[in-house]
Amino acid sequence: MDRITKAARLMIVSDLDHTMVDHHDPENMSLLRFNALWEANYRHDSLLVFSTGRSPILYKQLRKEKPMLTPDITIMSVGTEITYGDLMLPDDGWVEILNQKWDRNVVTEETSKFPELTLQAETEQRPHKVSFYVDKTKAQVVMKELSDRLKKRGLDVKIIYSGGMDLDILPQGAGKGQALAYLLKKFKNEGIPPVNTLACGDSGNDAELFSIPDVYGVMVSNAQEELLQWHAENAKDNPNVIHAKERCAAGIIEAIGHFKLGSNSSPRDFADFVECKVDHVNPGYEVVKFYLFYERWRRGDTDNCETYISSLKASCDPSAIVVFPSGVEKTLHECMHTLKVHYGDQKGKPFRVWVDRVLSTPIGSSTWLVKFDKWELAGDERCCCVITAKINVKGSGGSDGYTWANVQQKWLEGYEKKDDSTWLF
Ligand code: GLC
Ligand code: MG
């Protein structure tokens, strides 16, 4: 929680599968658009919270498969596990609350009497979550009967049906909505309640998110029947909850615009960045823009190459040095020259670049120390460098842009590039 010292301008609390992550989009375009928007506009003063049904193991697996950002807070196992920061430090206070009126053994004993229930994988059985699959046609009856039985055994549980197949049993005080309410209360007690909160989801276990007071909500266009039905019965007159026209992360961007929560211009949507609206010019925006230039250059997605490369050169300090992960040093201008030769070398290939965890610290009146992760997907190889750059402000407040001074790169452990001759910047 160290990073969280000020009230967030926007706190996004988003489900992952079929909300932030579109499993029907192999190119991950809406996710990449969201990432660029977040790092350019929100990372420096807002909070990103992922709230997933997945256990920590399956969550980490998804992060390896998809170009996901690192959230500030991760809520896993349907609101039963809350962790903070990159290190995912657990919230022990939450665990204590969940222990009330909960006895896992009684739950497994009673559920074993239902042949309609098929136990999910071992990884998805958690201290405060017991999960099954159940057929759509049988779900309602089973849930009712199970709830009666557990009540008789003195337990106070919550049974949630999601995705037309998953049945989760949790302590009554758990769930995505309760976990969000807990976080909001915690921030309020610390005197830093978020200015705006936006909850995003697509299935049954997300319904609770939309009944927490003072929270905007978006059900993405591809939301499941069970969520739409819940909405029709419980929240259809609430103007703060919308059913987006767009799928997944594009629906989240749509909601940011709809509720006027800040800029909804993703730099990825602009061929010419001059038209892209930012709430506050900040070094994060420069980093996102720079690497988008770089991606488009290597994909050969740009015309007007000379103007393009000279605008890149204009944002580089002539004396700047880049230290590569191998320890090799080059001037930034040399790097630009190499880049020039690699125009379109990734054309037609699945080549994408995105940045994560952009963190800027001012050093002096017109210089920033900017640390971030640069990810590069080329074919099926995914590499990442942790980069520290000194970035100078041109003119006043960055409105005239920035220039890159020194850049230091280090491989992120486990994501080294095998053949680093094509790692250009
Ligand atoms: C995720 C979890 C699963 C859970 C489902 C719905 O898929 O892995 O255990 O049942 O979300 O909450
Ligand atoms: Mg989902």
Coordinates of C-alpha atoms and ligand atoms in Angstrom, one line a residue:
M1 CA 0.0 0.0 0.0
D2 CA 3.1 2.3 0.1
R3 CA 2.3 3.8 -3.2
I4 CA -1.2 4.7 -2.1
T5 CA -0.7 7.9 -0.1
K6 CA -3.2 10.2 -1.9
A7 CA -6.8 9.8 -2.9
A8 CA -7.0 8.1 -6.3
R9 CA -8.5 10.3 -9.0
L10 CA -10.0 7.1 -10.4
M11 CA -10.1 3.6 -9.0
I12 CA -11.0 1.0 -11.6
V13 CA -12.0 -2.4 -10.1
S14 CA -12.2 -4.8 -12.9
D15 CA -13.0 -8.5 -13.4
L16 CA -10.5 -10.2 -15.7
D17 CA -12.0 -13.1 -17.8
H18 CA -14.3 -11.7 -20.5
T19 CA -14.1 -8.2 -19.0
M20 CA -10.5 -6.9 -19.0
V21 CA -9.4 -9.9 -21.0
D22 CA -11.2 -10.8 -24.2
H23 CA -10.6 -14.5 -24.8
H24 CA -12.1 -14.1 -28.3
D25 CA -9.6 -11.6 -29.4
P26 CA -6.2 -13.3 -30.1
E27 CA -4.7 -9.9 -30.9
N28 CA -5.7 -8.5 -27.5
M29 CA -6.4 -5.1 -29.1
S30 CA -8.9 -3.8 -26.6
L31 CA -6.6 -4.8 -23.7
L32 CA -3.6 -3.1 -25.4
R33 CA -5.7 0.0 -26.0
F34 CA -6.7 0.1 -22.3
N35 CA -3.1 -0.4 -21.2
A36 CA -1.9 2.5 -23.2
L37 CA -4.7 4.7 -21.9
W38 CA -4.0 3.7 -18.3
E39 CA -0.2 4.2 -18.4
A40 CA -0.4 7.5 -20.3
N41 CA -3.2 9.0 -18.3
Y42 CA -4.0 7.3 -15.0
R43 CA -1.1 5.3 -13.6
H44 CA 0.5 8.2 -11.8
D45 CA -2.6 9.3 -9.8
S46 CA -5.1 6.5 -10.0
L47 CA -5.6 2.9 -8.8
L48 CA -6.0 -0.2 -10.8
V49 CA -7.6 -3.1 -9.0
F50 CA -8.2 -6.5 -10.6
S51 CA -11.0 -8.6 -9.0
T52 CA -11.1 -12.1 -10.3
G53 CA -12.6 -15.5 -9.5
R54 CA -9.3 -17.1 -10.2
S55 CA -7.0 -18.4 -7.5
P56 CA -3.5 -16.9 -7.3
I57 CA -2.2 -19.8 -9.4
L58 CA -4.6 -19.4 -12.3
Y59 CA -4.3 -15.6 -12.0
K60 CA -0.5 -15.8 -12.5
Q61 CA -1.0 -18.2 -15.4
L62 CA -3.3 -15.6 -17.1
R63 CA -0.7 -12.9 -16.6
K64 CA 1.8 -15.0 -18.5
E65 CA -0.7 -15.6 -21.4
K66 CA -2.1 -12.1 -21.9
P67 CA -0.5 -8.6 -22.0
M68 CA -2.0 -7.5 -18.7
L69 CA -0.8 -4.6 -16.6
T70 CA 0.3 -5.0 -13.0
P71 CA -2.5 -3.8 -10.7
D72 CA -2.1 -1.9 -7.5
I73 CA -4.4 -4.3 -5.7
T74 CA -5.4 -7.8 -6.6
I75 CA -8.6 -9.4 -5.4
M76 CA -8.6 -13.1 -6.1
S77 CA -10.8 -16.2 -5.5
V78 CA -14.1 -14.3 -5.7
G79 CA -13.2 -11.6 -3.2
T80 CA -11.7 -13.9 -0.6
E81 CA -8.1 -13.0 -1.1
I82 CA -6.8 -9.4 -1.2
T83 CA -3.2 -8.5 -1.9
Y84 CA -1.3 -5.3 -2.4
G85 CA 1.4 -4.2 -4.9
D86 CA 3.8 -6.0 -7.2
L87 CA 4.8 -8.3 -4.3
M88 CA 1.2 -9.2 -3.7
L89 CA 1.3 -8.8 0.1
P90 CA -1.8 -10.3 1.7
D91 CA -4.4 -8.3 3.7
D92 CA -4.5 -10.3 6.9
G93 CA -7.4 -8.2 8.3
W94 CA -9.6 -9.4 5.5
V95 CA -8.8 -13.1 6.3
E96 CA -9.9 -12.6 9.9
I97 CA -13.2 -11.1 8.9
L98 CA -13.8 -14.1 6.6
N99 CA -13.2 -16.6 9.3
Q100 CA -16.5 -15.7 11.0
K101 CA -19.2 -18.3 10.7
W102 CA -17.2 -20.3 8.3
D103 CA -16.3 -23.9 8.5
R104 CA -14.9 -25.4 5.3
N105 CA -15.3 -29.0 6.5
V106 CA -19.0 -28.6 6.9
V107 CA -19.3 -27.2 3.4
T108 CA -17.4 -30.1 1.8
E109 CA -19.4 -32.6 3.9
E110 CA -22.8 -31.1 2.8
T111 CA -21.9 -30.6 -0.8
S112 CA -20.7 -34.2 -1.2
K113 CA -24.4 -35.1 -0.9
F114 CA -25.2 -33.5 -4.2
P115 CA -24.3 -35.7 -7.3
E116 CA -25.1 -32.7 -9.5
L117 CA -22.0 -30.9 -8.3
T118 CA -18.6 -31.6 -9.8
L119 CA -15.6 -30.4 -7.9
Q120 CA -13.4 -27.8 -9.7
A121 CA -9.6 -28.2 -9.9
E122 CA -7.6 -28.4 -6.7
T123 CA -6.0 -25.0 -7.4
E124 CA -9.4 -23.4 -7.2
Q125 CA -10.3 -24.7 -3.8
R126 CA -9.2 -22.0 -1.4
P127 CA -9.4 -21.4 2.4
H128 CA -12.6 -19.4 2.0
K129 CA -13.9 -20.7 -1.3
V130 CA -15.2 -24.1 -2.3
S131 CA -16.0 -24.4 -6.1
F132 CA -17.9 -26.7 -8.3
Y133 CA -19.4 -27.0 -11.8
V134 CA -23.1 -27.4 -12.1
D135 CA -25.4 -27.6 -15.1
K136 CA -27.4 -24.5 -15.9
T137 CA -30.7 -26.4 -15.7
K138 CA -30.0 -27.7 -12.2
A139 CA -28.3 -24.7 -10.7
Q140 CA -31.2 -22.9 -9.1
V141 CA -32.6 -26.0 -7.3
V142 CA -29.2 -27.1 -6.1
M143 CA -28.4 -23.6 -4.8
K144 CA -31.7 -23.4 -2.8
E145 CA -31.4 -26.8 -1.3
L146 CA -27.7 -26.4 -0.4
S147 CA -28.4 -23.0 1.2
D148 CA -31.1 -24.6 3.4
R149 CA -28.8 -27.4 4.5
L150 CA -25.9 -25.2 5.3
K151 CA -28.1 -22.8 7.3
K152 CA -29.3 -25.8 9.3
R153 CA -25.7 -26.6 10.1
G154 CA -25.2 -23.1 11.5
L155 CA -23.2 -21.6 8.6
D156 CA -23.8 -18.3 7.0
V157 CA -22.6 -18.7 3.4
K158 CA -23.0 -17.0 0.1
I159 CA -23.6 -19.2 -3.0
I160 CA -22.8 -17.6 -6.4
Y161 CA -23.4 -18.9 -9.9
S162 CA -21.3 -17.5 -12.7
G163 CA -20.6 -18.0 -16.4
G164 CA -23.5 -20.5 -16.7
M165 CA -21.4 -23.2 -15.1
D166 CA -19.4 -22.2 -12.0
L167 CA -20.8 -22.5 -8.5
D168 CA -18.8 -20.9 -5.6
I169 CA -19.5 -21.2 -1.9
L170 CA -18.0 -18.5 0.2
P171 CA -18.4 -17.0 3.7
Q172 CA -21.4 -14.6 3.8
G173 CA -19.0 -11.6 4.3
A174 CA -16.9 -12.5 1.2
G175 CA -17.4 -11.8 -2.5
K176 CA -16.2 -9.2 -4.9
G177 CA -18.7 -6.6 -3.7
Q178 CA -17.8 -7.0 0.0
A179 CA -14.1 -6.9 -0.8
L180 CA -14.6 -3.6 -2.6
A181 CA -16.7 -2.2 0.2
Y182 CA -13.9 -3.2 2.6
L183 CA -11.3 -1.4 0.5
L184 CA -13.4 1.7 0.2
K185 CA -13.9 1.8 4.0
K186 CA -10.2 1.3 4.5
F187 CA -9.4 4.3 2.2
K188 CA -12.0 6.4 3.9
N189 CA -10.6 5.7 7.3
E190 CA -7.2 6.7 6.0
G191 CA -8.7 10.0 4.7
I192 CA -8.0 9.0 1.1
P193 CA -11.3 7.8 -0.5
P194 CA -11.0 7.6 -4.3
V195 CA -12.6 10.6 -6.1
N196 CA -14.4 8.1 -8.5
T197 CA -14.7 4.4 -8.6
L198 CA -15.7 2.3 -11.6
A199 CA -16.5 -1.4 -11.3
C200 CA -16.4 -3.5 -14.4
G201 CA -17.7 -7.0 -14.9
D202 CA -19.5 -9.6 -17.1
S203 CA -20.8 -12.5 -15.0
G204 CA -22.7 -13.5 -11.9
N205 CA -19.9 -13.1 -9.4
D206 CA -19.5 -9.4 -10.5
A207 CA -23.2 -8.5 -9.7
E208 CA -22.3 -7.5 -6.1
L209 CA -19.8 -4.9 -7.5
F210 CA -22.7 -3.0 -8.9
S211 CA -24.6 -2.6 -5.6
I212 CA -21.9 -0.9 -3.7
P213 CA -22.9 2.8 -3.0
D214 CA -21.1 5.6 -4.8
V215 CA -19.6 3.3 -7.4
Y216 CA -20.1 3.6 -11.1
G217 CA -20.5 0.3 -12.9
V218 CA -20.2 -1.1 -16.4
M219 CA -21.4 -4.5 -17.6
V220 CA -19.5 -5.1 -20.8
S221 CA -21.5 -5.7 -23.9
N222 CA -20.7 -9.4 -23.8
A223 CA -22.0 -9.8 -20.3
Q224 CA -23.6 -13.2 -19.3
E225 CA -27.3 -13.8 -19.1
E226 CA -27.2 -14.3 -15.3
L227 CA -25.7 -10.8 -14.8
L228 CA -28.1 -9.0 -17.1
Q229 CA -31.0 -10.8 -15.4
W230 CA -29.7 -9.7 -12.0
H231 CA -29.4 -6.2 -13.3
A232 CA -33.0 -6.2 -14.7
E233 CA -34.3 -7.3 -11.3
N234 CA -32.1 -5.3 -9.0
A235 CA -30.5 -2.2 -10.6
K236 CA -32.2 -1.3 -13.8
D237 CA -33.2 2.2 -12.5
N238 CA -29.6 3.0 -11.3
P239 CA -28.2 5.5 -13.9
N240 CA -24.7 4.8 -12.5
V241 CA -24.6 1.3 -14.0
I242 CA -24.5 0.9 -17.8
H243 CA -24.5 -2.0 -20.2
A244 CA -21.8 -1.0 -22.6
K245 CA -22.0 -1.3 -26.4
E246 CA -18.5 -2.5 -26.6
R247 CA -16.9 -5.7 -25.6
C248 CA -14.5 -6.3 -22.7
A249 CA -11.8 -3.6 -22.1
A250 CA -13.3 -1.5 -24.9
G251 CA -16.5 -1.4 -22.8
I252 CA -14.4 -0.1 -19.8
I253 CA -13.0 2.7 -22.0
E254 CA -16.5 3.5 -23.1
A255 CA -17.7 3.8 -19.5
I256 CA -14.9 6.1 -18.6
G257 CA -16.2 8.4 -21.4
H258 CA -19.9 7.9 -20.5
F259 CA -19.4 8.8 -16.8
K260 CA -16.9 11.5 -17.7
L261 CA -14.3 10.0 -15.3
G262 CA -11.3 11.4 -17.2
S263 CA -9.7 11.0 -20.6
N264 CA -10.9 8.1 -22.7
S265 CA -8.5 8.7 -25.5
S266 CA -6.2 5.8 -25.8
P267 CA -3.0 6.8 -27.6
R268 CA -3.4 3.6 -29.6
D269 CA -6.4 5.1 -31.3
F270 CA -4.5 8.0 -32.8
A271 CA -2.2 7.9 -35.8
D272 CA -1.3 11.5 -35.0
F273 CA -0.7 11.9 -31.2
V274 CA -1.4 15.6 -31.4
E275 CA -5.1 14.8 -31.5
C276 CA -4.9 12.5 -28.4
K277 CA -6.4 14.2 -25.3
V278 CA -4.6 13.8 -22.0
D279 CA -5.9 15.1 -18.6
H280 CA -2.4 16.1 -17.4
V281 CA 0.7 15.9 -19.5
N282 CA 3.0 13.6 -17.6
P283 CA 6.1 11.5 -18.4
G284 CA 4.0 8.4 -18.6
Y285 CA 2.3 9.8 -21.7
E286 CA 5.7 10.4 -23.3
V287 CA 6.8 6.8 -22.5
V288 CA 3.6 5.3 -24.0
K289 CA 3.9 7.5 -27.1
F290 CA 7.5 6.7 -27.7
Y291 CA 7.0 2.9 -27.6
L292 CA 4.0 3.2 -29.8
F293 CA 6.1 5.0 -32.3
Y294 CA 8.6 2.2 -32.0
E295 CA 6.0 -0.6 -32.4
R296 CA 4.4 1.1 -35.5
W297 CA 7.8 1.7 -37.0
R298 CA 8.8 -2.0 -36.8
R299 CA 5.4 -3.2 -37.9
G300 CA 5.7 -0.9 -40.8
D301 CA 2.3 0.6 -39.9
T302 CA 3.5 4.2 -40.6
D303 CA 3.9 6.2 -43.7
N304 CA 5.7 9.4 -43.9
C305 CA 8.8 7.7 -42.5
E306 CA 11.2 10.7 -42.6
T307 CA 8.9 13.0 -40.5
Y308 CA 8.4 10.1 -38.2
I309 CA 12.0 9.3 -37.5
S310 CA 12.9 12.9 -37.2
S311 CA 10.2 13.5 -34.6
L312 CA 11.6 10.5 -32.7
K313 CA 15.1 12.0 -33.0
A314 CA 13.8 15.3 -31.8
S315 CA 12.7 13.7 -28.5
C316 CA 16.2 12.3 -27.9
D317 CA 19.0 14.3 -26.2
P318 CA 22.0 14.2 -28.6
S319 CA 24.4 13.2 -25.8
A320 CA 22.1 10.6 -24.3
I321 CA 23.4 7.1 -23.7
V322 CA 21.5 3.8 -23.6
V323 CA 22.9 1.0 -21.5
F324 CA 21.6 -2.3 -22.9
P325 CA 20.8 -5.4 -20.7
S326 CA 24.0 -6.9 -22.0
G327 CA 26.0 -4.0 -20.6
V328 CA 26.7 -2.6 -24.1
E329 CA 26.5 1.2 -24.4
K330 CA 25.3 3.2 -27.4
T331 CA 24.2 6.7 -27.9
L332 CA 20.5 7.2 -28.4
H333 CA 21.2 8.7 -31.8
E334 CA 23.0 5.5 -32.8
C335 CA 19.9 3.6 -31.6
M336 CA 17.7 5.7 -33.7
H337 CA 19.9 5.0 -36.7
T338 CA 19.6 1.2 -36.1
L339 CA 15.9 1.6 -35.7
K340 CA 15.8 3.3 -39.1
V341 CA 17.2 0.3 -40.8
H342 CA 14.7 -2.0 -39.1
Y343 CA 11.7 -0.3 -40.6
G344 CA 8.9 -2.8 -41.1
D345 CA 11.1 -5.8 -40.1
Q346 CA 8.1 -7.1 -38.1
K347 CA 5.5 -6.5 -40.8
G348 CA 2.7 -9.0 -40.9
K349 CA 4.0 -10.6 -37.7
P350 CA 2.4 -10.6 -34.3
F351 CA 4.7 -7.8 -32.9
R352 CA 3.4 -5.7 -30.1
V353 CA 5.0 -3.5 -27.5
W354 CA 3.5 -2.2 -24.3
V355 CA 4.6 -0.6 -21.1
D356 CA 3.6 -1.4 -17.5
R357 CA 4.2 0.1 -14.0
V358 CA 5.3 3.5 -15.3
L359 CA 6.5 5.4 -12.2
S360 CA 7.9 8.9 -12.4
T361 CA 9.8 10.7 -9.7
P362 CA 10.9 14.4 -10.2
I363 CA 14.6 15.1 -9.8
G364 CA 15.2 18.8 -10.0
S365 CA 12.9 21.2 -11.6
S366 CA 12.8 19.9 -15.2
T367 CA 14.0 16.3 -15.0
W368 CA 12.1 13.1 -14.2
L369 CA 13.5 9.7 -13.3
V370 CA 11.0 7.3 -15.0
K371 CA 11.0 3.6 -14.2
F372 CA 8.9 1.2 -16.2
D373 CA 8.6 -2.3 -17.7
K374 CA 8.9 -2.4 -21.5
W375 CA 7.3 -5.6 -22.9
E376 CA 7.9 -6.8 -26.4
L377 CA 5.9 -9.7 -28.0
A378 CA 7.6 -11.0 -31.2
G379 CA 6.1 -14.1 -32.6
D380 CA 5.5 -16.3 -29.6
E381 CA 8.4 -14.9 -27.6
R382 CA 7.6 -12.4 -24.9
C383 CA 10.5 -10.4 -23.3
C384 CA 10.6 -7.6 -20.8
C385 CA 13.1 -5.0 -19.7
V386 CA 12.9 -3.0 -16.5
I387 CA 14.0 0.5 -17.8
T388 CA 15.1 3.5 -15.9
A389 CA 15.2 6.7 -17.9
K390 CA 16.1 10.3 -17.3
I391 CA 13.6 12.4 -19.1
N392 CA 13.9 16.2 -19.4
V393 CA 11.0 18.5 -19.7
K394 CA 11.0 20.9 -22.7
G395 CA 9.2 24.2 -22.2
S396 CA 6.9 24.6 -19.3
G397 CA 5.2 21.5 -17.7
G398 CA 5.9 19.2 -20.6
S399 CA 3.4 20.9 -22.9
D400 CA 6.2 21.2 -25.5
G401 CA 7.2 17.6 -25.0
Y402 CA 10.1 15.8 -23.4
T403 CA 13.6 14.6 -24.4
W404 CA 15.0 11.3 -23.4
A405 CA 18.4 11.6 -21.6
N406 CA 20.1 8.5 -20.2
V407 CA 18.4 5.1 -20.4
Q408 CA 19.4 2.0 -18.5
Q409 CA 17.9 -1.4 -19.3
K410 CA 17.9 -4.7 -17.4
W411 CA 16.1 -7.9 -18.3
L412 CA 13.2 -8.8 -16.1
E413 CA 14.1 -12.2 -14.6
G414 CA 12.6 -15.0 -16.7
Y415 CA 11.8 -12.7 -19.7
E416 CA 15.3 -12.3 -21.2
K417 CA 15.5 -12.2 -25.0
K418 CA 17.3 -15.2 -26.4
D419 CA 18.7 -13.4 -29.5
D420 CA 19.1 -9.9 -28.3
S421 CA 20.4 -8.5 -31.7
T422 CA 16.8 -7.4 -32.5
W423 CA 16.2 -5.7 -29.1
L424 CA 16.6 -2.2 -30.4
F425 CA 15.5 0.1 -27.6
Ligands
GLC1 C1 -12.9 -18.5 -11.9 C2 -12.4 -19.5 -10.9 C3 -13.4 -20.5 -10.5 C4 -14.7 -19.8 -10.2 C5 -15.2 -18.9 -11.3 C6 -16.4 -18.1 -11.0 O1 -13.1 -19.2 -13.1 O2 -11.2 -20.1 -11.4 O3 -13.0 -21.2 -9.4 O4 -15.7 -20.7 -9.9 O5 -14.1 -17.9 -11.5 O6 -16.3 -17.3 -9.8
MG2 MG -15.6 -12.6 -16.0

